[in-house]
Each structure stands twice: as C-alpha cells, then as structure tokens.
Coordinates of C-alpha atoms in Angstrom, one line a residue:
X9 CA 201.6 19.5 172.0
X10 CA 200.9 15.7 171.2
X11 CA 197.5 17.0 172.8
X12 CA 197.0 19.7 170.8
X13 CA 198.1 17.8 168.0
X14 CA 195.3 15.4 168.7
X15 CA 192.8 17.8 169.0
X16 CA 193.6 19.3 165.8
X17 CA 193.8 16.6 163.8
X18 CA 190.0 15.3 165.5
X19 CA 189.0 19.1 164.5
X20 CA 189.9 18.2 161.2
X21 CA 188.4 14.9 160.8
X22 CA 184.9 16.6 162.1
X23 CA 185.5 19.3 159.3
X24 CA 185.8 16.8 156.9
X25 CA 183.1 14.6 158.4
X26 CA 181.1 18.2 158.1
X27 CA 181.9 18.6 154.5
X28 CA 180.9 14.8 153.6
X29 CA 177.8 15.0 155.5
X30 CA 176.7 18.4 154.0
X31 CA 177.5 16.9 150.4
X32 CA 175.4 13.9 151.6
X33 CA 172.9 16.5 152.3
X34 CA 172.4 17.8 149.0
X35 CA 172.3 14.8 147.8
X36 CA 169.4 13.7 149.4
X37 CA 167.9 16.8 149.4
X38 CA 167.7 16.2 145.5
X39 CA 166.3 12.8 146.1
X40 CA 163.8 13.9 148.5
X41 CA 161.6 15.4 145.5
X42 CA 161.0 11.5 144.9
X43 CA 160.8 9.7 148.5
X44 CA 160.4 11.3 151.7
X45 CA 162.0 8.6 153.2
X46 CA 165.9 9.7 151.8
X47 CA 164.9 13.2 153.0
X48 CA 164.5 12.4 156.1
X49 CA 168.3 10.4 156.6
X50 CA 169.7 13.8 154.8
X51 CA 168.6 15.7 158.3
X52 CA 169.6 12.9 160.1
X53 CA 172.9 13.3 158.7
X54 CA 173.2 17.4 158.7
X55 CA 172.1 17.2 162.5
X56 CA 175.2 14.5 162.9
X57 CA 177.5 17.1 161.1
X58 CA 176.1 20.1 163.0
X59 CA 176.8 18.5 166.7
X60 CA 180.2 17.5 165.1
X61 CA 180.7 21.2 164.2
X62 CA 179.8 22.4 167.6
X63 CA 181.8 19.7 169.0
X64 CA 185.0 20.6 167.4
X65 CA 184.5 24.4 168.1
X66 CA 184.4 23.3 171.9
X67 CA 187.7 21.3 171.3
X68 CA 188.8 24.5 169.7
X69 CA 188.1 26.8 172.2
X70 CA 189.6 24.2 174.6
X71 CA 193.2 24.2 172.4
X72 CA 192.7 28.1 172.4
X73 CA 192.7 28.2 176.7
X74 CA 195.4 26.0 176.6
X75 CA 197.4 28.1 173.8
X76 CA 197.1 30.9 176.2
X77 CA 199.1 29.1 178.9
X78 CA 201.6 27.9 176.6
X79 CA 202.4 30.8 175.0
X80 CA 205.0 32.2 177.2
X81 CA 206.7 28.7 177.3
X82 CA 206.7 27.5 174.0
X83 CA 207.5 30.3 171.8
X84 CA 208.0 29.0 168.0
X85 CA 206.4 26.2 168.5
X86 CA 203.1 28.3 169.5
X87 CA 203.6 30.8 166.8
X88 CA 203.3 27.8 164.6
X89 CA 200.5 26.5 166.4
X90 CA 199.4 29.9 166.3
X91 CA 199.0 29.9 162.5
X92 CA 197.4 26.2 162.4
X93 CA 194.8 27.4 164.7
X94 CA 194.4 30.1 162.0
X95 CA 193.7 27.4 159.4
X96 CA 191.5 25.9 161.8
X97 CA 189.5 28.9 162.2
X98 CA 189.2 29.2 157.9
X99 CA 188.2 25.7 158.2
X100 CA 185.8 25.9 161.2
X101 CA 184.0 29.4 158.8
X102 CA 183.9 28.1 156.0
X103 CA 182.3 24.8 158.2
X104 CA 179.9 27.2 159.2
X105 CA 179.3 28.5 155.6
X106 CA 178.1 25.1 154.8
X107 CA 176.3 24.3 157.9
X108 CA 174.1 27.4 157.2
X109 CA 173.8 25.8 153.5
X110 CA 173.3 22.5 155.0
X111 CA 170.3 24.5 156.9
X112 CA 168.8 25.7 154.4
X113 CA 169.1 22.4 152.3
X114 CA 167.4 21.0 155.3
X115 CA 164.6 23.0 155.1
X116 CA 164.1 22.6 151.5
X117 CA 164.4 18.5 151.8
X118 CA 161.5 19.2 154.6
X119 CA 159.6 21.1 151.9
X120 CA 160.2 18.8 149.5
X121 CA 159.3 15.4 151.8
X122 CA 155.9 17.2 152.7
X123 CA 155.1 17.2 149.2
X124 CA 156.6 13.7 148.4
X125 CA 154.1 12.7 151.0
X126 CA 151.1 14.7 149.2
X127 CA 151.9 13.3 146.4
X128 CA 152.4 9.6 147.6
X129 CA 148.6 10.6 149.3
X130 CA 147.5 11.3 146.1
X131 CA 149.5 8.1 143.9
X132 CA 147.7 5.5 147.1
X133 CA 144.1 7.2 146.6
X134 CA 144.2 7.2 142.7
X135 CA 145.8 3.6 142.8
X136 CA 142.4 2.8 145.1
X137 CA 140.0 4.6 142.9
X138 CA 142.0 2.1 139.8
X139 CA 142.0 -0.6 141.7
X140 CA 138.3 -0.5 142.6
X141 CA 137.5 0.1 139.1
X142 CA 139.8 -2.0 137.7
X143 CA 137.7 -5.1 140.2
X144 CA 134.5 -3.4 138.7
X145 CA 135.6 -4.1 135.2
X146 CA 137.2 -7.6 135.8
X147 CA 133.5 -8.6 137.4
X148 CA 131.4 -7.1 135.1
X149 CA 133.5 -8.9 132.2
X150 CA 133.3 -12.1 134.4
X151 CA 129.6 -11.8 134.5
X152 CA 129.0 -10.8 130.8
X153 CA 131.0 -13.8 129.9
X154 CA 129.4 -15.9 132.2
X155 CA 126.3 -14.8 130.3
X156 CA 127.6 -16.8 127.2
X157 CA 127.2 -13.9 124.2
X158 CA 131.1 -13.6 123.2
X159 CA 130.8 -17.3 122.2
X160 CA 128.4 -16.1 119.1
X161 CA 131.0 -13.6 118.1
X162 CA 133.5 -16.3 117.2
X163 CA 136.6 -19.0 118.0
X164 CA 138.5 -15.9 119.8
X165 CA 135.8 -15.2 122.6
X166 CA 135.1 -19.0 123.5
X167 CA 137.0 -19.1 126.6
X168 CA 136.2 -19.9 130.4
X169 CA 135.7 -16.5 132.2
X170 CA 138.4 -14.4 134.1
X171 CA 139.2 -15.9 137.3
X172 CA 140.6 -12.5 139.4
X173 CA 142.3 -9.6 138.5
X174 CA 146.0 -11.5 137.5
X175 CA 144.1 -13.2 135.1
X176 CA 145.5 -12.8 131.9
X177 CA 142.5 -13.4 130.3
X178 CA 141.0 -10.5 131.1
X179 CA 143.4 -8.4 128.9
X180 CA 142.6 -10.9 126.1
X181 CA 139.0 -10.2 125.9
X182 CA 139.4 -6.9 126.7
X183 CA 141.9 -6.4 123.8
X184 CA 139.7 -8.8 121.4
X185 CA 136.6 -6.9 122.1
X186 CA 137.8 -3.2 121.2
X187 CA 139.4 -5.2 117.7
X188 CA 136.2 -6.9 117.3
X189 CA 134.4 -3.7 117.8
X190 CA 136.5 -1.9 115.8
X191 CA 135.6 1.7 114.1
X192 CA 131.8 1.2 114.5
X193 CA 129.8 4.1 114.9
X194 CA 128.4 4.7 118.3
X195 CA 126.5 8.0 117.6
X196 CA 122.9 7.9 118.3
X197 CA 121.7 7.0 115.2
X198 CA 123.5 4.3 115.1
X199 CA 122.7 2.9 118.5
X200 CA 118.8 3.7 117.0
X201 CA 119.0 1.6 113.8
X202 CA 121.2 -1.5 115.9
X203 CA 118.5 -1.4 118.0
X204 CA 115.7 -1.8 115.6
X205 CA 117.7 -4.5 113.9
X206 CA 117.7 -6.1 117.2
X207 CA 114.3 -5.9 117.7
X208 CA 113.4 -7.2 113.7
X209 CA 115.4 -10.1 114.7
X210 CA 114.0 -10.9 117.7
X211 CA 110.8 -11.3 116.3
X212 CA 112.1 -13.7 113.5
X213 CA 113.4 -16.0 115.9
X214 CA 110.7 -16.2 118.4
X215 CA 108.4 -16.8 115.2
X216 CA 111.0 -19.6 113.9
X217 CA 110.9 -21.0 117.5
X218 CA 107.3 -21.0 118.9
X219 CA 107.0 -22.9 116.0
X220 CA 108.4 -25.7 117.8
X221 CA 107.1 -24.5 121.2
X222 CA 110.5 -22.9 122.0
X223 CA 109.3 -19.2 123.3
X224 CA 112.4 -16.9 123.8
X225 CA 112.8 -14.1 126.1
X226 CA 114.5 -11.0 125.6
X227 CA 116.1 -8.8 128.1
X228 CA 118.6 -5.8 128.9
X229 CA 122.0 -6.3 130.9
X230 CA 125.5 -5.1 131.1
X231 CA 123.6 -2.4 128.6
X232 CA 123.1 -5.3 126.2
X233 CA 119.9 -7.0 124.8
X234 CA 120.5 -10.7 125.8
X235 CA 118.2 -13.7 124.6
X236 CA 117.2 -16.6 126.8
X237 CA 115.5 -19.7 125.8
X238 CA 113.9 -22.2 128.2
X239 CA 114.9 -25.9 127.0
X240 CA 115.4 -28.9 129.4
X241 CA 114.8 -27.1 132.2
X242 CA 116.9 -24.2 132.4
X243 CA 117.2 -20.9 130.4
X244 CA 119.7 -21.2 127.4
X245 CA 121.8 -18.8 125.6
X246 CA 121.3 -18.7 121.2
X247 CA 124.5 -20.4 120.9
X248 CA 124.2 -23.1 123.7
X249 CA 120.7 -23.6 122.7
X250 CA 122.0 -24.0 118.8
X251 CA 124.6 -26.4 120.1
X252 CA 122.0 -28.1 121.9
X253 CA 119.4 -28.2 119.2
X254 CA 122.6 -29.5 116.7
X255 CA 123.3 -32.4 119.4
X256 CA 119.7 -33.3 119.9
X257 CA 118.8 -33.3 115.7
X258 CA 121.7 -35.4 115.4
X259 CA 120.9 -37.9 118.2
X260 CA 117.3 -37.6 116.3
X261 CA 118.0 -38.3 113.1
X262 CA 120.2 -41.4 113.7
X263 CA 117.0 -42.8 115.9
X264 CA 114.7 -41.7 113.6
X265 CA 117.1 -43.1 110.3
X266 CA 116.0 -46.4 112.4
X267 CA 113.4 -45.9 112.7
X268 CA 112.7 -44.4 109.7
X269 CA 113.5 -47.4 107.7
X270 CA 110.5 -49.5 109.5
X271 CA 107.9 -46.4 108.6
X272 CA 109.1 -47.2 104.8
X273 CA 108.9 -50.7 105.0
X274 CA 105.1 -51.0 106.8
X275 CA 103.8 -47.7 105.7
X276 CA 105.1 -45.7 102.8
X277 CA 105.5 -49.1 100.7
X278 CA 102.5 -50.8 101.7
X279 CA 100.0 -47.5 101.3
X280 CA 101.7 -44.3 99.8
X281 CA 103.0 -46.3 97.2
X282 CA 99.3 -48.0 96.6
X283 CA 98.5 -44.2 96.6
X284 CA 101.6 -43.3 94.4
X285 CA 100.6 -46.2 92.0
X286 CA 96.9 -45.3 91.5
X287 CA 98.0 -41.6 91.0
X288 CA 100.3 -42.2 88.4
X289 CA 97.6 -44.7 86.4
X290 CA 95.8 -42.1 86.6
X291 CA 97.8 -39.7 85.4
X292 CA 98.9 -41.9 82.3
X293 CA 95.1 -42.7 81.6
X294 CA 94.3 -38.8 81.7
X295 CA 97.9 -37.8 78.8
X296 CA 95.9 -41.2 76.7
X297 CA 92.4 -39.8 77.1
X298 CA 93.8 -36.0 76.1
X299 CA 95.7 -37.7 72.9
X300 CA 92.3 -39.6 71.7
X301 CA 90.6 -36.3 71.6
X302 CA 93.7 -33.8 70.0
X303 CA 94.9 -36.6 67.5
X304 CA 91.1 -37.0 67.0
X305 CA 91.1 -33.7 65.6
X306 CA 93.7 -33.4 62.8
X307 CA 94.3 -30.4 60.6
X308 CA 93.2 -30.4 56.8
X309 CA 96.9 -30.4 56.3
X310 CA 97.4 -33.5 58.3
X311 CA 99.0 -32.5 61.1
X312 CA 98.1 -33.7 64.4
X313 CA 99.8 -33.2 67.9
X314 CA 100.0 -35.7 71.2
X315 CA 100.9 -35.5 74.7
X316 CA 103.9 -37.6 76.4
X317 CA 104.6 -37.5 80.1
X318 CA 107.8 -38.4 80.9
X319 CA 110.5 -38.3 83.7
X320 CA 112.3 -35.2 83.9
X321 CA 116.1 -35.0 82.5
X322 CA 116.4 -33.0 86.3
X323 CA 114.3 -35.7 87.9
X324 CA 116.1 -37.3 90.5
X325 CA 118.2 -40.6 90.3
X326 CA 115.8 -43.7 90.1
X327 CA 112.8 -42.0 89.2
X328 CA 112.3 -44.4 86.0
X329 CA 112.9 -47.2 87.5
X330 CA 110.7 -46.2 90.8
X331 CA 108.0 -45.1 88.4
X332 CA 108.0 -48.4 86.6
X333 CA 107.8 -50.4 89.9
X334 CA 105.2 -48.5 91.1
X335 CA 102.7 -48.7 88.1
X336 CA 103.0 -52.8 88.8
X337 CA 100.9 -53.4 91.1
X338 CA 101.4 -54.0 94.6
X339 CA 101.6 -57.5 95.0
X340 CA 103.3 -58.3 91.8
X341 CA 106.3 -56.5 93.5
X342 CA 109.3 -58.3 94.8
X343 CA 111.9 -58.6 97.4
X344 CA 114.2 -56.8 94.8
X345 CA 111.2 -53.8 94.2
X346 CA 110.6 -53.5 97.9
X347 CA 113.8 -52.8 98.5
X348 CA 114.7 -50.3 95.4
X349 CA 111.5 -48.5 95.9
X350 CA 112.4 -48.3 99.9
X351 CA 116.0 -47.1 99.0
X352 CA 114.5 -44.2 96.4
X353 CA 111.7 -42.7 98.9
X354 CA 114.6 -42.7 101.7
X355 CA 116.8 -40.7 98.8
X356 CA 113.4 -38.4 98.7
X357 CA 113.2 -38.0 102.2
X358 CA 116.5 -37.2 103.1
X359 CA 116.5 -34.4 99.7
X360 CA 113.6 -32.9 101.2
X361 CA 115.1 -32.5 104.8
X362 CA 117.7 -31.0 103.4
X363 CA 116.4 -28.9 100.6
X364 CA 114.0 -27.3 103.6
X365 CA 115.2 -28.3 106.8
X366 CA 112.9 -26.1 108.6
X367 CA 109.7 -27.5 107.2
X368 CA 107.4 -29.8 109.1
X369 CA 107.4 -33.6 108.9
X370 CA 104.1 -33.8 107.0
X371 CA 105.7 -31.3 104.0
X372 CA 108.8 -33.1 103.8
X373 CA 106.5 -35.9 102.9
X374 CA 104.6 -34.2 100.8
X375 CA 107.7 -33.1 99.1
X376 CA 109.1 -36.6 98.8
X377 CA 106.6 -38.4 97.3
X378 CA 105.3 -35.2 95.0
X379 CA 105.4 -37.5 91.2
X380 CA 104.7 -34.5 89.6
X381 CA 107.9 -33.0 90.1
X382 CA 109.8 -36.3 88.5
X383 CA 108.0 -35.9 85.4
X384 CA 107.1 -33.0 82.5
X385 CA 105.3 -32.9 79.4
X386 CA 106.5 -33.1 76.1
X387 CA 104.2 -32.8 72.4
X388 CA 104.7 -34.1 69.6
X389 CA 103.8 -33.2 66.0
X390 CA 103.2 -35.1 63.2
X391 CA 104.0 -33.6 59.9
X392 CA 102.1 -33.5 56.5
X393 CA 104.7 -37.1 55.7
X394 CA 103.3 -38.7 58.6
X395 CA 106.1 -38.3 60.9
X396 CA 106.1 -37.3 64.3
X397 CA 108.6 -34.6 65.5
X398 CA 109.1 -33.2 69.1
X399 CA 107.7 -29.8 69.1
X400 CA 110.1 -27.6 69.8
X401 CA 110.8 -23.4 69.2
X402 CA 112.6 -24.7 65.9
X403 CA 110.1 -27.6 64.5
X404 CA 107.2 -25.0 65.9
X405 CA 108.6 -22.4 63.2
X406 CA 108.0 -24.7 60.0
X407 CA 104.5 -24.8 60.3
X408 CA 102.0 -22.5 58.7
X409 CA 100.1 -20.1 60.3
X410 CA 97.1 -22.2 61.2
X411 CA 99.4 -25.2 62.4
X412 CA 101.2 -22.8 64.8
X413 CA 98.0 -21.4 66.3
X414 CA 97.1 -24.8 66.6
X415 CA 100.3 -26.0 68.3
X416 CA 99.8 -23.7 70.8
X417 CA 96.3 -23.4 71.4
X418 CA 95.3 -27.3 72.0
X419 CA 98.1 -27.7 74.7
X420 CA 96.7 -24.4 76.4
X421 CA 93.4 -26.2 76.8
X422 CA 94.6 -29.8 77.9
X423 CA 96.6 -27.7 81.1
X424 CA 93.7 -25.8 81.8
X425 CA 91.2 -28.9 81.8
X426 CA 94.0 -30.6 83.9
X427 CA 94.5 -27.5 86.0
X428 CA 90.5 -27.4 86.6
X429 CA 90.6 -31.5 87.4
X430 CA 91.8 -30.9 90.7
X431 CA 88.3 -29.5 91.7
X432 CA 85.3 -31.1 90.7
X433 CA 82.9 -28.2 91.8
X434 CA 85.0 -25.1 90.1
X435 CA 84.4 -23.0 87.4
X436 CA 86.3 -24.5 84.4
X437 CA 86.5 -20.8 82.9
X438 CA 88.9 -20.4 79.9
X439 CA 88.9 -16.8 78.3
X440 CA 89.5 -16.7 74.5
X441 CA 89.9 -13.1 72.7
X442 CA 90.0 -13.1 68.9
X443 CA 90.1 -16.5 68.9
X444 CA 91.3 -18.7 66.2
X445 CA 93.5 -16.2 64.3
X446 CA 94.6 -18.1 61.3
X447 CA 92.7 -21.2 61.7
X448 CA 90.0 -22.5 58.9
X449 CA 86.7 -23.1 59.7
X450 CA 87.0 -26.9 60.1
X451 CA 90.2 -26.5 62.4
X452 CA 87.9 -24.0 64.5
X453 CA 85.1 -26.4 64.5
X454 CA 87.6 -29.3 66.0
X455 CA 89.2 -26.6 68.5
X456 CA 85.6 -25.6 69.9
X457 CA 84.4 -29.5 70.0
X458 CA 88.0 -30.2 72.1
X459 CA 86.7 -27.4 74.9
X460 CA 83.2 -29.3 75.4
X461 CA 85.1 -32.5 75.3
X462 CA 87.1 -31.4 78.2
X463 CA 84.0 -29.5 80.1
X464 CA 85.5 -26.0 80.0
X465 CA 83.4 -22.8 80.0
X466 CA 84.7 -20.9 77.3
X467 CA 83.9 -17.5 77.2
X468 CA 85.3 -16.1 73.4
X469 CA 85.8 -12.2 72.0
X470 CA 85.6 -12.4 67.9
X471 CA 85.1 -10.8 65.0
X472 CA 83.4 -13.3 62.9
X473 CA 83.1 -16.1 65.1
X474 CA 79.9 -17.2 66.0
X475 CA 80.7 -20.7 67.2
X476 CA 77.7 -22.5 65.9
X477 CA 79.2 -25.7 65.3
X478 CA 78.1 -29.4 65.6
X479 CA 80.5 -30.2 68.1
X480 CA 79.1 -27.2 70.4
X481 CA 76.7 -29.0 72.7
X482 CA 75.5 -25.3 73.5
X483 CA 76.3 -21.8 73.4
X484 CA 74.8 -18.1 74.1
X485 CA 76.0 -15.4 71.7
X486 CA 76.0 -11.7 72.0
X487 CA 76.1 -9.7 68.6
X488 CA 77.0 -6.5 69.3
X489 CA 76.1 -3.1 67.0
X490 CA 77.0 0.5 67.1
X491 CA 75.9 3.1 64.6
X492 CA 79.7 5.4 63.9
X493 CA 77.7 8.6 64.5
X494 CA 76.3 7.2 68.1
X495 CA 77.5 6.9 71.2
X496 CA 75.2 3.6 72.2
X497 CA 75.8 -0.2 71.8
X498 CA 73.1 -2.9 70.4
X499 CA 73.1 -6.3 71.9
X500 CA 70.9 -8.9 70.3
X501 CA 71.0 -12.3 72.1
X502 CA 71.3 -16.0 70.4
X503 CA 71.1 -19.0 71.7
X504 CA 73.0 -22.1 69.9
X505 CA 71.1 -25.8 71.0
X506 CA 73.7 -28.0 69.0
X507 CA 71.7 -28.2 66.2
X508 CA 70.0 -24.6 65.0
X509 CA 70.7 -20.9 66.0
X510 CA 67.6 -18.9 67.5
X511 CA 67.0 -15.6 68.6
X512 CA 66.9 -15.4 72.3
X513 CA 64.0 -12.1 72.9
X514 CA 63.7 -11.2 75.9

C-alpha cells in the first residue's frame, strides 16, 4: 500500500505537472505570434507533459495489476483504493482532454512560428533595403556637403560633413533642409522658372568675374546646378571663393593703404594736383570771361546777371580748403598743404571705393579727383537799385517779363558754350524757337551779340525777328510766304554781312 500510495501520489504530481505544462503551452502558444523562439520551448514543454502522461498511465496500469492481486486480501482497504484509482482515472481523462488541447495548441504555435519566421524574413530584408538606403542618403549628403553649397544657405548649414550613419548630424541637416525648403513649389513650372533664374544668374556672375579674369564653371550634381571657380590653383565654391576674395581685398587694401600713401605723395600731389590746379584756373578764368560778356550786356532797366562757381553745400569735407591750396601754385605749397591736400584726395579715394566698389582703379580716380562735382553754379541779379540778389524761383518772380526771359535765356547759353568747350571740332548748335518773347529790341540785339561772343551756331524760328544786328558777325535768313488759298510755301533767301542785308538769288 505505501507502494501504491507512492505511485499514486507520483500519478498525481505528473497530472499536475501535465496541467502546468499545458497552461505553459498556451501561453506560449499566444507568444509564438511574436517570436518563434518561445513557440518552440511551448512544444518542448507539451512533449515533457505528454511522456509524463504516458508515463503515469504505465504506473497506473502497473497499480491496476497489482490491485488485482490484492483484492482478495485487502478488502476495504482496496475498495478504497478502488475508488482513488477512480479519481485517478477522471484525472488521467480529463489529462488526456488537455493533452489533445495541448496538441492542437501545438500545432497552432507551429503555425504560428512558421509565420513569425516569414515575418522576421520579411522585417531583416526590409531592415537591408533601409539600411542600404539609409548608407545611400548619409553619402550622398556627405558628398553634397563636401561640395560646400549649404554654407551659402546660412549660419545653420555651416557644419563639417556627416561622419557615418550614428552621426547625429545627419538628422540635423536633414531636418534643417526640409525647414529651409519649406512649402516651395516643386511642380514643373516652378522647377522651369528656378532654372531660368539660375541660368540669368550665372551669366551675371561670370560677366562680374571675367572681368577680373575669374571665369566660372557651371555644372549639374546631386540634381543641383553647382558653380566652380578656379583661383589659386584649385576650383572654389561662391562662398569659399567670396571668403577668399574678402581675405585677399583685405590683405590688399592694408598693402595698398601703404602703399597708397607714397602714390599720393610722388604722384597725385606732384602731377594731378598740377593738373587739378591748372583745371580749376581755368575754370575760374572761363565763370570771369562769361561775366565780362553777360554784365557787358545790361538791360535798359538796369539789370544785369553774373556767374559764381562755388563749392557745393553737398561737397565733401575740405573741398574749400583743398580748392584754395590747389589754385596756389605748386611750389608755393607747404609741408602743412602737402599734407592736407594728401589727407583730402585719400578721403576721395577711399569715398569712391566705396561708393563703387566694383569699378576699376582708373574710375575710382577719375571719381576722386572729378572738381566738378565739389562745386555748382550760382547767378546773381542785380536790381534796377544797383543791388545784387541771388537768383532764385522767388527773386526770379519780381522781374518783368523781359528780365525773366533774360534770366533764363543768358545762363542757357553760357552752359551750352561751356558744354560745347569740351570739343574744339563740334558743332556748337543751339536751337532757338520764337526767340526773345518779351525782350526789346536792344535786349535782343545784346542776346544775339552774346551767342557770337561765345561761337555758337544759332539756328532761330521767329515771327518778326530778322536778326540783323551789329553785333551779328553774320547770318542767313529765310523769309517764308504762303498765300491762305494755296497749298505752297515761298522762301526768299538773305544774307546778313554785319553791316547791310542783301538778297541772296540764286
């Protein structure tokens, strides 16, 4: 009985072993949907319970043999043993109930693992395929970086290129690029008119920069339009090569601000300023030749006008002082002039640089040392009292209507003789239409005599004007005649010597 008893209770711990193992089973069936690897330890563990099962049915059948014998002997005690071995039978089919479960479970975790591995074949292929591209991206990033165009997009993209794929970086430019890009349009009109933008601009800078022998190259990768510049010997991206160009024009100008200084000293003050000073004598004796001939020339009422040519109230600082130096001459000048008028043209020079940095060295020069644009030209009128007034829109208005012609006719005619000065061998024609509006005879006389005192080739439209006047060295007249019922002109040609008019026949 302590046998049996032993038996039993083995039995018992297999049935429960059984009922742990199948609940294990389910368990792991359940998980199997996500590994294949717990799937396989849940058939591990049913096959366990199953050769438990069978072994405790063997024990059972064993007990059952044994039962037989002791049947006749033991009497109670088997009846009892009798309905234990009942229980044990329940347990062992409702064991079996659960091994069939466990079965089936088993063949559902099999299912399940098969497709846990499919799907952990798929996962490891479309990691590859993500992985590859993902090593596609991170070098083509690499190499468009390398290529040095983020740097002109801004402080954000100037960083070193992306080492390997755990570079952090790599997000980072990735992320700045789509915010940088933001809601652009990409449709193909878009990509057209960027395109031709691109190719406006291209030319601009590879006029700008074969100007100073710089000759840009464009061409196409990463599906961009990239620009390369050769420059001490190797080809340069438009923001290294602006770097570069900033350096270099620095390193120039403090060289050249050196230098600079001697070029003033030995060649602007020794000869442009001789230049500069004979130009500006010149340019005083032309305003006191002008005046002699207009206040030559006074109105019957009195009036008269003059030229002054002074320096601009816009002129740049030092331009009096400059201007009186340089109409001293040369070697009247001291240590003192040397040095203010070396100090103003650097002033010039470094205005012109900057007003057009782009221009060449000869027209910043130009610019620089340009008198004309440090002075203007004021008039003045003298009244009927003998004063004279600036003439201005006001002190214009309280003149008669002769005086205001005047006013602005005779300054009309000084520009254009001084316009016409500048070439010896041009025409010196001034067109006049209804001349003289206004003006009396003697005024007209004076204003005709002012044009052949400064040698212009007046060509006049009047009414009644025939310009025979003793200041008139010479003139050809046209009288023209229609008859109101015709359609035909009459021209009769005369000829003015100075002295008579004549009848030019053919």
């Amino acid at each position: 009985l302590d046998h049996l008893a032993g038996a039993l209770a083995a039995l018992a711990t297999a049935i429960n072993d059984l009922g742990l193992a199948l609940e294990r089973a389910g368990e792991r069936a359940g998980e199997a949907e996500r590994t294949g690897t717990q799937a396989a330890q849940a058939l591990a563990d049913a096959d366990v319970a199953t050769s438990r099962t069978q072994s405790s049915a063997g024990e059972a059948a064993g007990l059952a043999s044994e039962l037989a014998e002791l049947e006749a002997t033991q009497g109670a005690a088997v009846a009892e043993l009798m309905q234990r071995l009942d229980q044990a039978q329940e347990r062992i089919d409702a064991a079996e109930i659960e091994r069939a479960a466990a079965e089936i479970a088993r063949g559902q975790a099999l299912q399940a693992k098969g497709k846990a591995e499919g799907d952990e074949e798929r996962a490891r292929s479309d990691l590859d395929q993500y992985t590859s591209a993902r090593a596609s991206a991170i070098a083509g990033l690499r190499a468009f970086a390398a290529d040095g165009p983020l740097a002109i997009l801004g402080d954000e993209f100037r960083v070193a290129p992306p080492v390997d794929a755990a570079d952090t970086r790599v997000i980072d430019l990735a992320r700045a690029l789509i915010r940088a890009i933001g809601d652009a349009p990409r449709d193909a009109q878009a990509v057209d008119r960027v395109q031709a933008q691109i190719g406006d601009a291209f030319q601009k800078l590879h006029a700008t920069l074969s100007s100073c022998d710089l000759l840009p190259v464009s061409f196409a990768r990463h599906g961009l339009h990239l620009v390369r510049v050769p420059y001490q010997g190797r080809d340069r991206g438009p923001g290294e090569l602006e770097g570069m160009l900033i350096e270099d024009a620095a390193v120039r100008r403090r060289l050249f601000t050196a230098e600079e200084h001697k070029v003033i000293q030995d060649f602007l003050i020794d000869e442009a300023a001789g230049h500069l000073h004979d130009l500006l004598h010149r340019a005083h004796g032309w305003v006191t030749t002008v005046n002699r001939e207009i206040e030559s020339r006074p109105m019957s009422s009195g009036m008269a006008l003059r030229f002054a040519w002074q320096a601009d109230a816009e002129a740049p600082d030092g331009v009096v002082e400059a201007c009186a130096r340089l109409l001293r001459p040369s070697h009247a000048w001291s240590a003192d002039d040397r040095a203010g008028l070396a100090a103003f043209l650097q002033r010039r020079l470094a205005a012109a640089r900057e007003t057009d940095p782009g221009a060449t060295w000869q027209d910043q020069l130009a610019a620089a040392l340009d008198y004309r644009r440090w002075h203007r030209f004021v008039i003045d009128r003298r009244d009927q009292t003998g004063r004279w007034l600036r003439l201005t829109k006001r002190t214009h208005g309280t003149g008669s209507g002769g005086e205001k012609a005047v006013a602005l006719t005779m300054p009309q005619f000084a520009a254009a003789a001084a316009h016409y000065a500048g070439s010896a061998h041009a025409p010196r024609l001034i067109l006049l239409d209804e001349a003289f509006v206004g003006i009396d005879n003697e005024m007209r006389r004076q204003c005709l005599g002012l044009l052949a005192a400064f040698d212009l080739d007046v060509v006049m439209t009047s009414e009644r004007e025939w310009g025979c006047y003793d200041t008139v060295p010479g003139l050809a007249i046209y009288q023209l005649a229609s008859d109101p019922g015709g359609d035909c002109i009459a021209t009769t040609r005369y000829v003015w010597d100075g002295r008579r008019k004549r009848r030019d026949d053919p």
